[in-house]
GROMACS .gro file of C-alpha atoms in nm:
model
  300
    1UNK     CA    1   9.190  -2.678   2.461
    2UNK     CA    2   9.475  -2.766   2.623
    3UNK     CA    3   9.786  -2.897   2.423
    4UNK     CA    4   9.783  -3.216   2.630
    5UNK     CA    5   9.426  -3.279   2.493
    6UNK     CA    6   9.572  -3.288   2.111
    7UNK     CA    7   9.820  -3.547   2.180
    8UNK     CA    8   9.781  -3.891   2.112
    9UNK     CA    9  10.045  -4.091   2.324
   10UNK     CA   10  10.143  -4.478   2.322
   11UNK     CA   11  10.074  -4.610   2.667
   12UNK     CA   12  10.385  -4.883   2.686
   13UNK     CA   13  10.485  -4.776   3.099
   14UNK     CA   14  10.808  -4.699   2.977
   15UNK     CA   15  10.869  -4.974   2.713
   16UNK     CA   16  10.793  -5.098   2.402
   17UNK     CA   17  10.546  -5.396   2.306
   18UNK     CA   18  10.569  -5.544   1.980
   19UNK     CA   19  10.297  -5.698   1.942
   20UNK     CA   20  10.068  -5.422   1.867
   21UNK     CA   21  10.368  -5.342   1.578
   22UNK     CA   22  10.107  -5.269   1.265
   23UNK     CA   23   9.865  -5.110   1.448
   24UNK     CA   24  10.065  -4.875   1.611
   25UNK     CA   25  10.212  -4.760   1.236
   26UNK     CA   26   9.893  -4.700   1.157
   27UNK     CA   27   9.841  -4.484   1.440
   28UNK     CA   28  10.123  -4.262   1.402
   29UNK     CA   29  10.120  -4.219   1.056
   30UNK     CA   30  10.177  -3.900   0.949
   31UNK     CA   31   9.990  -3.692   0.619
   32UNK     CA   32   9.976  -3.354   0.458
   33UNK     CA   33   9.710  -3.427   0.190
   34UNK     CA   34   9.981  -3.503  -0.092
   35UNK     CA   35  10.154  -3.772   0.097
   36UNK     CA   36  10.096  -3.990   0.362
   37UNK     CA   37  10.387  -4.211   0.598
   38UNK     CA   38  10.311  -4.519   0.779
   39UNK     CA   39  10.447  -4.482   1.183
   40UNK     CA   40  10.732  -4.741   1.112
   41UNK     CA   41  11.049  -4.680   1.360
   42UNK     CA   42  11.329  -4.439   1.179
   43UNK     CA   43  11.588  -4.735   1.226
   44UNK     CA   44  11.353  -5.018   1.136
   45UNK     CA   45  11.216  -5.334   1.305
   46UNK     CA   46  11.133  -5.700   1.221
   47UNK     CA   47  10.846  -5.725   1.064
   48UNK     CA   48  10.734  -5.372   1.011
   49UNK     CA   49  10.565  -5.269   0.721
   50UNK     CA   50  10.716  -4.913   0.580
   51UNK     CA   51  10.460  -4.743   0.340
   52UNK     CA   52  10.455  -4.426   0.190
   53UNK     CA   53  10.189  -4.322  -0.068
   54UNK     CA   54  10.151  -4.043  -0.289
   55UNK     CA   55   9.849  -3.914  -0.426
   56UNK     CA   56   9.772  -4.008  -0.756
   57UNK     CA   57  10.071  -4.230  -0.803
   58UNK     CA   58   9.870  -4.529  -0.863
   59UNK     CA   59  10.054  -4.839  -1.058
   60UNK     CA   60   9.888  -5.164  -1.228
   61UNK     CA   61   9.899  -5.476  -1.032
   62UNK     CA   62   9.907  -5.809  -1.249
   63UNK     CA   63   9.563  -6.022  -1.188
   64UNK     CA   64   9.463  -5.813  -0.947
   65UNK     CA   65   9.397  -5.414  -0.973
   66UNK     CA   66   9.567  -5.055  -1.021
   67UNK     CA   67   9.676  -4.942  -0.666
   68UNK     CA   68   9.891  -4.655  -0.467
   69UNK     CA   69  10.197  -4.781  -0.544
   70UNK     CA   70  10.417  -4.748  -0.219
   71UNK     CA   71  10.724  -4.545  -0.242
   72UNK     CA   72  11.024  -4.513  -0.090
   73UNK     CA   73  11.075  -4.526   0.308
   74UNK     CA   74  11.215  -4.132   0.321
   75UNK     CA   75  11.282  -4.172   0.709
   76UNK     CA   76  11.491  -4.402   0.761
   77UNK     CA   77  11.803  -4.306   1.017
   78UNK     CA   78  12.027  -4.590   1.142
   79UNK     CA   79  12.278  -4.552   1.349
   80UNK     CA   80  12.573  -4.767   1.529
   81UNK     CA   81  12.783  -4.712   1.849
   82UNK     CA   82  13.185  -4.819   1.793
   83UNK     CA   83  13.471  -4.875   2.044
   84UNK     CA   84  13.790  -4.918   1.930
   85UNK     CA   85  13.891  -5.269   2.019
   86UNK     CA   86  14.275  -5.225   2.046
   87UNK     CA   87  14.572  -5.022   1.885
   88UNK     CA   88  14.503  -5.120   1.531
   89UNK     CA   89  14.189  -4.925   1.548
   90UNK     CA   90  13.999  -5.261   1.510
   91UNK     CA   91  13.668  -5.085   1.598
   92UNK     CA   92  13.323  -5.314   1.760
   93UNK     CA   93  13.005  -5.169   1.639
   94UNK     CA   94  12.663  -5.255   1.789
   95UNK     CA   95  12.359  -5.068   1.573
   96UNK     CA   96  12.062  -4.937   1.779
   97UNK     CA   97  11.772  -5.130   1.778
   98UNK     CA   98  11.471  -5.231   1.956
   99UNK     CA   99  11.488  -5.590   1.921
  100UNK     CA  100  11.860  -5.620   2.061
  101UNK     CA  101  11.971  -5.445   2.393
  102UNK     CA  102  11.774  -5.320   2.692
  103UNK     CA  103  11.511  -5.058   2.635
  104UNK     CA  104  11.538  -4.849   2.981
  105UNK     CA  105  11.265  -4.590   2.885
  106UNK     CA  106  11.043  -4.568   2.579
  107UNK     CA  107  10.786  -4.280   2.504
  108UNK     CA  108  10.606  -4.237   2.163
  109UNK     CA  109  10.377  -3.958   2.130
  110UNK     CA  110  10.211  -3.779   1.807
  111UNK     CA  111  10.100  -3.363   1.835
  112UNK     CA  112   9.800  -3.400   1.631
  113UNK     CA  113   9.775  -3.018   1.667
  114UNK     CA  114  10.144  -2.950   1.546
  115UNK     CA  115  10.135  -3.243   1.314
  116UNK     CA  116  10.460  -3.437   1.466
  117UNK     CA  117  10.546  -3.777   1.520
  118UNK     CA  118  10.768  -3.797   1.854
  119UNK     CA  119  10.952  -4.065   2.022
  120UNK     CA  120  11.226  -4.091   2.283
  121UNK     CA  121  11.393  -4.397   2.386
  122UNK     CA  122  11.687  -4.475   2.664
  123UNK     CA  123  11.863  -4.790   2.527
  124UNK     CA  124  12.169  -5.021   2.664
  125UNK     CA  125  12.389  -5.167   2.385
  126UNK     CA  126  12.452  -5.486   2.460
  127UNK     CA  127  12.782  -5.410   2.572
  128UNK     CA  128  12.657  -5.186   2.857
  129UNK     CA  129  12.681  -4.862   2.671
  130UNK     CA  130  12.349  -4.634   2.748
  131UNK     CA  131  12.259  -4.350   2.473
  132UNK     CA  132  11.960  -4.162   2.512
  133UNK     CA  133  11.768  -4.088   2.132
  134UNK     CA  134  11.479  -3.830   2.064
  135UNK     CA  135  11.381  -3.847   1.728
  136UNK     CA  136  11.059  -3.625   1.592
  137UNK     CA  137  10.948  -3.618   1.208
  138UNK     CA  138  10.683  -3.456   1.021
  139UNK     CA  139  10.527  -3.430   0.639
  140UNK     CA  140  10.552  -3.046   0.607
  141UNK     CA  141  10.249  -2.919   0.535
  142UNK     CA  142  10.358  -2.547   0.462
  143UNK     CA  143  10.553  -2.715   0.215
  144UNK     CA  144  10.376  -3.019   0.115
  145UNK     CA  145  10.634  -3.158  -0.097
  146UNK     CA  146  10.914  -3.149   0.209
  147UNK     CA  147  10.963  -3.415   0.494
  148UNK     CA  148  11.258  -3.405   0.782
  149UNK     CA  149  11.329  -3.609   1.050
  150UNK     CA  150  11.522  -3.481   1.371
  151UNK     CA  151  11.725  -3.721   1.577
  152UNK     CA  152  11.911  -3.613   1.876
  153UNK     CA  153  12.138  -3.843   2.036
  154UNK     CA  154  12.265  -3.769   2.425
  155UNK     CA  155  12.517  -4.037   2.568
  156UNK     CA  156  12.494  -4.157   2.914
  157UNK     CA  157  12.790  -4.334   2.959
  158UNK     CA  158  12.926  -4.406   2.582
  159UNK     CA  159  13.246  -4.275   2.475
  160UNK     CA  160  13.359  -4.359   2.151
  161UNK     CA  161  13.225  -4.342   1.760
  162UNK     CA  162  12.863  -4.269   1.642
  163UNK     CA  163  12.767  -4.399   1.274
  164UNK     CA  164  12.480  -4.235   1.111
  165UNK     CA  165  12.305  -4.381   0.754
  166UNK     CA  166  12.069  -4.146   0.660
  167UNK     CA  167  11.944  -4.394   0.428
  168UNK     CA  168  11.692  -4.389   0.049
  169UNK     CA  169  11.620  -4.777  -0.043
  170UNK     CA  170  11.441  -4.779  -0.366
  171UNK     CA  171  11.315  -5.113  -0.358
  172UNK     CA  172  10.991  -5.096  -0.196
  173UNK     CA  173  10.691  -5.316  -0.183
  174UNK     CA  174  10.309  -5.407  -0.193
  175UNK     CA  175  10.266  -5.710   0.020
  176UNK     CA  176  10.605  -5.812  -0.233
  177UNK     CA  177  10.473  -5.682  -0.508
  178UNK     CA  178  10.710  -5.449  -0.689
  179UNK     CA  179  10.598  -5.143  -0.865
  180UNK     CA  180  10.918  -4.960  -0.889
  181UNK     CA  181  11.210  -4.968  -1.151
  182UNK     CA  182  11.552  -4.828  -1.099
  183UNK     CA  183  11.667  -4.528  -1.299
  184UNK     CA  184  11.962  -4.347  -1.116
  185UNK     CA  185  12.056  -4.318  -0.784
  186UNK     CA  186  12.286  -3.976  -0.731
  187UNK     CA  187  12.525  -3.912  -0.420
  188UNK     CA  188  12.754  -3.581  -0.460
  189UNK     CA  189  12.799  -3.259  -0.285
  190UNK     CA  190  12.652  -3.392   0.071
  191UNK     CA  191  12.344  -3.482  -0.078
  192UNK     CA  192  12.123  -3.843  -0.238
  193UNK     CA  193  11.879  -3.879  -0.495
  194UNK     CA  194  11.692  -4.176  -0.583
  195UNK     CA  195  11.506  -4.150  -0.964
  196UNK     CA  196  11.240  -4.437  -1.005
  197UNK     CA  197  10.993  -4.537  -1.272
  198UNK     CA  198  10.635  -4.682  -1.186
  199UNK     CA  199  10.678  -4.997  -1.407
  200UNK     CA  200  10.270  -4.972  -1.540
  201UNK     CA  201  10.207  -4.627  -1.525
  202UNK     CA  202  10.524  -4.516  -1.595
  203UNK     CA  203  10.525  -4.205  -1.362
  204UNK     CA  204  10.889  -4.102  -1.253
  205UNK     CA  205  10.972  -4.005  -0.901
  206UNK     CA  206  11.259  -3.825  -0.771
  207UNK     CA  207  11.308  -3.827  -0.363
  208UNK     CA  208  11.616  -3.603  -0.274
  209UNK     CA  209  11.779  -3.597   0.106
  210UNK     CA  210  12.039  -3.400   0.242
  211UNK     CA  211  12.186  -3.379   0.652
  212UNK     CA  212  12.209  -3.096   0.866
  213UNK     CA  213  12.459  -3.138   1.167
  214UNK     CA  214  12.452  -2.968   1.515
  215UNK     CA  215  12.803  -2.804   1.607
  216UNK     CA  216  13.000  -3.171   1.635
  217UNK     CA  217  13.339  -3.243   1.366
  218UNK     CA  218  13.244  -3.517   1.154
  219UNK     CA  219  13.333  -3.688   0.810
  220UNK     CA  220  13.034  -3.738   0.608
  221UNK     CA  221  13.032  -3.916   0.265
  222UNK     CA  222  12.770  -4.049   0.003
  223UNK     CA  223  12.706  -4.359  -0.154
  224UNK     CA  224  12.473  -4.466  -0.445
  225UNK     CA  225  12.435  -4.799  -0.535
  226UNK     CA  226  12.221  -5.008  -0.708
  227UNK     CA  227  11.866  -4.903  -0.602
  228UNK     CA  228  11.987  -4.728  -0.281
  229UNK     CA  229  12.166  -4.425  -0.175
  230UNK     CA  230  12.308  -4.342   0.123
  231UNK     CA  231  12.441  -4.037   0.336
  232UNK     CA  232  12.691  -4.148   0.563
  233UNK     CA  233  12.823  -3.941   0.889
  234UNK     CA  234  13.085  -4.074   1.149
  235UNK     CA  235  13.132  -3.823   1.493
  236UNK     CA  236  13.304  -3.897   1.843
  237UNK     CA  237  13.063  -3.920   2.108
  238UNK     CA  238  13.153  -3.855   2.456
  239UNK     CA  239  12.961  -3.891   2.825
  240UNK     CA  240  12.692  -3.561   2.845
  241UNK     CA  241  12.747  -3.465   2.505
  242UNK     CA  242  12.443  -3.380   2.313
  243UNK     CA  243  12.430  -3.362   1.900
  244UNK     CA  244  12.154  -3.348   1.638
  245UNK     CA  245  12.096  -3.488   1.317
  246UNK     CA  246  11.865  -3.332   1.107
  247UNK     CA  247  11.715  -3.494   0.767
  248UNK     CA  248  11.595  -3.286   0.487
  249UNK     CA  249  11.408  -3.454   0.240
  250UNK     CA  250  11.209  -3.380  -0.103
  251UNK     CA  251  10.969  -3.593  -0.281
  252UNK     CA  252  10.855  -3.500  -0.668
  253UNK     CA  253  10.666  -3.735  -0.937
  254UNK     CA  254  10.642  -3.642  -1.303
  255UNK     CA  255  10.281  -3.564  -1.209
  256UNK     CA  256  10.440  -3.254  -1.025
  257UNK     CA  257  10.684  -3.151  -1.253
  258UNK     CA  258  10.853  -3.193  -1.607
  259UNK     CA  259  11.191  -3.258  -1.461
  260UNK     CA  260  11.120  -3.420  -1.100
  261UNK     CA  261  11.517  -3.503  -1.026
  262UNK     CA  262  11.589  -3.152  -1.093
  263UNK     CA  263  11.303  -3.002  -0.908
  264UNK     CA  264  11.365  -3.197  -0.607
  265UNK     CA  265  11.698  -3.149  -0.591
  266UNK     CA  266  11.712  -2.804  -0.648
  267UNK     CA  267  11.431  -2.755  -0.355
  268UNK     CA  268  11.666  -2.951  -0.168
  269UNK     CA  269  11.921  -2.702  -0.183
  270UNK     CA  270  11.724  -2.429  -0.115
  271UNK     CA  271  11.546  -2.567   0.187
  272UNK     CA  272  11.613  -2.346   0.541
  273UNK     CA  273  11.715  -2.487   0.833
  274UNK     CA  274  11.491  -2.792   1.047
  275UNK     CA  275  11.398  -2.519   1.281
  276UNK     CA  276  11.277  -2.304   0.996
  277UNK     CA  277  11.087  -2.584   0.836
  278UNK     CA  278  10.939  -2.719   1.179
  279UNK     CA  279  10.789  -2.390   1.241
  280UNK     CA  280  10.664  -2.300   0.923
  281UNK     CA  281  10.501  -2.663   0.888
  282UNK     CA  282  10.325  -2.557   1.280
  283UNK     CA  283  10.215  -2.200   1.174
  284UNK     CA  284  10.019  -2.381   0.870
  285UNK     CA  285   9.836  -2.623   1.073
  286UNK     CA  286   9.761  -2.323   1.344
  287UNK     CA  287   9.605  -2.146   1.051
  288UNK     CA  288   9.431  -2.503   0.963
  289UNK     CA  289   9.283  -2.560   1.281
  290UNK     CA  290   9.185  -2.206   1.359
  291UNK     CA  291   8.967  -2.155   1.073
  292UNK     CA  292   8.868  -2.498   1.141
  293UNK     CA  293   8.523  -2.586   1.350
  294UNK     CA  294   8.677  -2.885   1.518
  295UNK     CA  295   8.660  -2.985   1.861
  296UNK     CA  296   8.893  -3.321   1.948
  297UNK     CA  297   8.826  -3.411   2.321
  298UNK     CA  298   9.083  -3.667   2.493
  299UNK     CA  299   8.996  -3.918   2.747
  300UNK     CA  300   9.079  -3.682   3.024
   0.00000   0.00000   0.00000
């Protein structure tokens, strides 16, 4: 087969429609048989309905019945475009999304074969600056308890600040239902960890992230707050320039492991490169679908 006949690509003619919003997550949602990740945008969207479930991390609902208790949104990537508005370094920022702006080119496009989630998007601030953003994520499944998300950012005409918040938000929902209870939220040494406690079942989870830059000086920082944690990165962008962000991220439950904060953050540290991880996650599901008796046919 030809690679073209394993991908499954949103037909938008070069924009985005929100009103297919939920179905499309659905779509694109990603899985490795441990976890699975609803197709929700990395920076968000009104009305979008992040999920990511676990298996076997069930929690009791009251009235109603024990269900996969969703867990925290591990892909989330914001980001913000700044000017400096005069000498005082007053600075504007405008964050990227879909709802705000003008979307000049959209694609979104999942590999089945390769198992990645793809989208690029050509977007004018609604100041007039034009950034162009490839972003690509995948649930490794070489390494099934390891997700990363890849974001490359090329400005058209921008020059001036880029904010990234490679973001953990440990207050997530069923239909606003929460299953989840705060523990401790770490930020230190360039990395975040969120530690949570299913409030029936009481199973703990740990979900560790850490950044990987391209060649680009930047400050980077962490913050941990109540329920959230945060890696922060600031870099000058300038017309033509490319860089990448790359997001690491580990995901343990106390079904996994005695000490799930320590064992994801240690596997966070020793994780390679996104390069390293992409490929490794591809060679498994080559080995998948060649000893596999599966043929997908596309509607070409």
């Amino acid at each position: 087969m030809n690679e073209i006949d394993w991908v499954v690509v949103e037909t938008t003619e070069g924009t985005f429609n929100p009103t297919q919003l939920h179905h499309k997550e659905t779509v694109f949602a990603l899985s490795n048989g441990y976890l699975g990740t609803r197709g929700t945008f990395e920076e968000g969207y009104p009305g979008s309905c992040p999920a990511t479930l676990i298996n076997g991390v069930y929690d009791a609902a009251p009235v109603v019945v024990t269900e996969l208790a969703n867990c925290p949104d591990w892909s989330s990537l914001t980001l913000q475009i700044g000017t400096h508005l005069d000498a005082k370094s007053d600075i504007k920022w405008e964050r990227f999304r879909l709802d705000q702006g003008e979307i000049l080119d959209y694609k979104r496009w999942l590999n089945i074969r390769r198992g990645i989630l793809s989208r690029l998007v050509l977007w004018r601030s609604p100041s007039g600056h034009v950034i162009e953003l490839t972003f690509e994520r995948f649930v490794s499944l070489a390494k099934q308890h390891v997700a990363a998300v890849h974001c490359q950012i090329r400005s058209i005409n921008f020059a001036g600040l880029v904010e990234i918040h490679a973001g953990l938000n440990g207050f997530p929902d069923n239909e606003g239902l929460m299953h989840w209870q705060q523990v401790e939220q770490i930020g230190r040494d360039g990395a975040i960890c969120l530690h949570l406690r299913s409030r029936q079942s009481q199973i703990d989870l740990a979900i560790a992230a850490r950044l990987e830059m391209s060649a680009v000086d930047c400050h980077t920082s962490t913050l941990a707050f109540h329920g959230h944690a945060a890696i922060v990165t600031r870099f000058t962008l300038q017309p033509g320039q490319v860089v990448a962000v790359n997001k690491g991220v580990t995901l343990f439950t106390s079904l996994d492991t005695e000490n799930p904060v320590e064992t994801a953050t240690q596997t966070l540290m020793t994780l390679p490169d996104y390069g390293s991880l992409r490929a490794e996650h591809e060679a498994a599901w080559a080995a998948v679908w060649q000893a596999s008796d599966v043929v997908i046919e596309g509607d070409s």
